[in-house]
Amino acid sequence: MTSHQNSVAGRNCVTIFPMNTCILRRGLLCAAALLALAQPPRAAASLDDLRRSVVKIYVTIQRHDYLQPWQAAQPEHGSGSGFIVEKRRILTNAHVISDATFIEAQRDGDTRRFPAHVAFVAHDCDLAILTVDDPAFYEDSRPIRFASDLPNLNDEVIALGFPMGGTRLSLTRGVVSRIDYSGYSHSEVDSHLVVQIDAAINPGNSGGPVLLDGRVVGVAFQGVSGAQNIGYAIPFPVIHHMLRDVADGRYHGYPELGVRTFDTRNPALRRALRLAPDSGGVAVDWLDPYGAAYGHLHNGDVLLRAEGQSIASDGTIVLDGNTVEFGELVERKQWGEAIRVDVARSGVVTNVEIPLRNPPDPFCYRIQYDEPPEYHIVGGLVFMPLSRNLLGAIGGDAENRAAHSLYYLSIFAKPEGLYRGRTQFVVLANRLPHPVNTYDESFRYQVVTETNGRRIGALADLVAALREPTNGFHVIRFEGTENPLVLDAVQARLADEQIRRRYEVPGMTRLRSVSRSEN
Amino acid sequence: MFHNLHKPGRARSLWRAGFRRRGDLPRYLALGLALVLVMPSIICAAAETPGGGVQVVDVLVTCQTSDEHMPWRLSRPQFRQGYGVVIDAGRVLTTEELIRQATLVELRQPGQAVKHAATIRQVDPRLAVALLAVDDPAFCRELVPVALATNVARGARTRIVQYDDSGLRQEGAGRIVEIGVEALPSAPAAVLTLRVLSDLRVQNPGAPVYGDGGLAGIMMRYDAQHQTGFVLPAPVLARFLRAVSEPVYLAPPSGGFRWTPLVDAAKRRYFSLPGESGGVQVLDVFSNATVSGTLKPNDILLRWDGFAIDEQGFYQDPDYGRTRLSHAIEGRRRAGERVPIEFVREGRLQQAEVALRPRNDEDALIPENTIGAPPDYLVEEGLVLRELTGRYLRSGGRSGGPSAGLRLSHLYLARSEQPACVGDRIVILSGVLPDPANVGYQELRDEIVTAVNGEPVRNLRDVARVVDRDRGIRQLTLEGRGVDMVLDPAQRNEANTRIAQSYRIPDLRRLTAEARP
């Protein structure tokens, strides 16, 4: 499998030596000269405009500490790239500005840095829009225009940005080597179209424009560890989707169809599904209970066409001359729109319109940004909802049997029906050692099912249940074992005060909302 | 007598020190010579073994491991060597790990070239021991049995024997520093084990450890860094030999439950236990086991077979002192015997008697297959079907993708000992051998099979029965998938022949497991 890595410069602290700067400047001039030779006069002239609109973004980031959730990690400093688009906005990657406490923007050739703030962030497609209040920032700038569609294979593109912490604009050149549907590492769960280019894209390029004939065909965003000259850009359709989404002043995100399909190439399977040999189509194998198709499609339905486009038996369609997964058609829809699909159901073809309005999914486990984690502490035991961030924090303890179960839940909670009756999986995430919990280490990373006789489907349930001890004890039960954790309720309350002081915990509870599970 | 035998080690270390300080060399040479003169048994010829004849033999094993993903394939033959101890005329004891996956076992007198074929008579993976029989009567006559020691005690002195390549005998002194119940890395269960401190660097497993006038144990593993040997003690060997002498070999009993210490004062109060009453908390009870139907999770086990259990899970063993509970359950009695137990359930003291039952690896929903038995399998139109085992999950290699592997390993961690019925197993589609017959399915792997041709299956034998009855697989139902795989039985024979030839599969199925209910 390919592993994608964010190329955010936030993590780059590379010192650029003066010599390197000189080399960089010479290289840029050479590139400009070459471009002038290679491109028609209009394109050569546009490079100056482009330079005036590409922005270096300085960020101070403070991540949340998911093992000590009452405190934040040490601030980090870094930088990325962006570019000015219409309406005096700066487009960049979400991963450049996620968890940022302070953001500044600086244009190429300008010594001034201007405070910037986030207008919209789209973590599911790794894009963000920044604004700078000071009009002086935009003087002499010209918004960079977008291409109207995907580039073609072998199209020659340039990437502009500020890689490796450099303060001068960098230009690299390459060709489009692949257009694919691939994972976006920022959220670790989303996949969209990507444009693969062979131009060097390095940390710090993130958020910079990838241009064809002076128009943006993508936003540089991730690379591949261990590979050479493979960079990825977020293509125009994804950017366009985000810009349309925020037109009403709010980002809704991509709708999720929530359909897993089964290849129907096997002739025996096709006969069993009563499909004509060359009719294509994919069989619905599983429906996500939080997906838009839930209730509209059924297991065993065969999806033949979507929006009039034939779906091949391997699940692909031909779109704009490229073969892509049929999900790309959903990708191009906005939240609230609908998609029409032709479905073979028990041998009869019917047309189904699926409104693309899926409820918020607490079990998709995107990496969370910008929001401090929820937690509750009792008797020195730190309870938190399961999240990808928490899994990341306990990653080094993956040998732990209970930690393994958490990874399992993060993937199979919905397919195996384990999510029912919950909005969160509440995990004993940490233990602040104290005599009251000395013998409770073995419960670490286990999922709470019941506390003081009440079912626990969310952290708020736990907080409420702990208000009513059972015969003087807090009795906490966990998934997959009948062994209860028992705390003396009075001793736990007394211990909490000592624990709060000893471990400098400002508050024993942080709940994002008071919403409880449906129990 | 024995303490003298420790001196070779000292002599050797002094000799090495002499090389570091050349000025001391003559002095150390003289001292070393003196030591050797007073300890003639440090190194002597194999023929000079006490009592004459051969008590210890080289065990030479050729072994081949099965490929867990293509179970008809065997690895290239590998070679292992260890020792065996002659236990009576024609029978040799060695470690189970040494003869694991053996295709040929041969014995040889140390230092001799002639090898004699041997047969594996009995293996007990739980006791980590194996019994070999010598096929050659002439070689049998050269063998002299070693008596088992009757007293193995903490602090006792021992003598460890091994042979160098030329057949010269090496001896080292040792001392039993610990008697415990622990699982060696290669063993499936904890067993009574001696830790013997010795500076003789033991090279191969199975080396005899003498003490109390007989065989105190056989060396399972030697940790050179800590100069500690892990020894399977004579009482365990004696127990194994007793079981072998029975008409039907009965594995040692197992309690069939998991427990945890119960030290937490708050929890003890919650369980209404007096402060000093001891006892451990029962975590879960396996299906069809000794305590099934008697103990339940969260019972507090106070006494087993008359022995009071402390809150950390130890009891006072009459032979070994403070010993872990598992030895009282598994090490003191034979399967079939009945023992009294005492426990607290919901605050009330209860007494019962349980019949000890052996528990084999095959009783689990997901067996470990620690011994590496060739797995059963069935290949139909390129679909490779088998039962899930711990060995399969640990085999790595071709990954089924993180999610497929995660699902199976979760099942293993959560339910491996909990079959709903005797004989239940997890049948998996471990992979697909690409062929025109299975186009569209070739990326499926590590999927759990729940039904074949619409009939639920509990194990691979069920699958084979349905396949034989229906002359092929028409429909394969996979857990968590809303669409069944469909195959064309009309293509079956042609596809199976083609696949067997293309992938060089000598037999499209192996079904060696005993018929299950």
Short mmCIF file of C-alpha atoms in Angstrom, two decimals, chain B residues 49 67 230 285 294 319 364 393:
data_model
loop_
_atom_site.label_atom_id
_atom_site.label_comp_id
_atom_site.label_asym_id
_atom_site.label_seq_id
_atom_site.Cartn_x
_atom_site.Cartn_y
_atom_site.Cartn_z
CA THR B 49 29.96 -42.07 31.23
CA ASP B 67 3.27 -22.73 4.40
CA PHE B 230 15.27 -23.55 32.03
CA VAL B 285 -14.78 -20.11 32.01
CA THR B 294 -19.55 -25.02 38.32
CA ASP B 319 6.85 -30.33 47.52
CA ALA B 364 -10.44 -24.19 21.24
CA LEU B 393 -2.35 -15.31 12.31
#
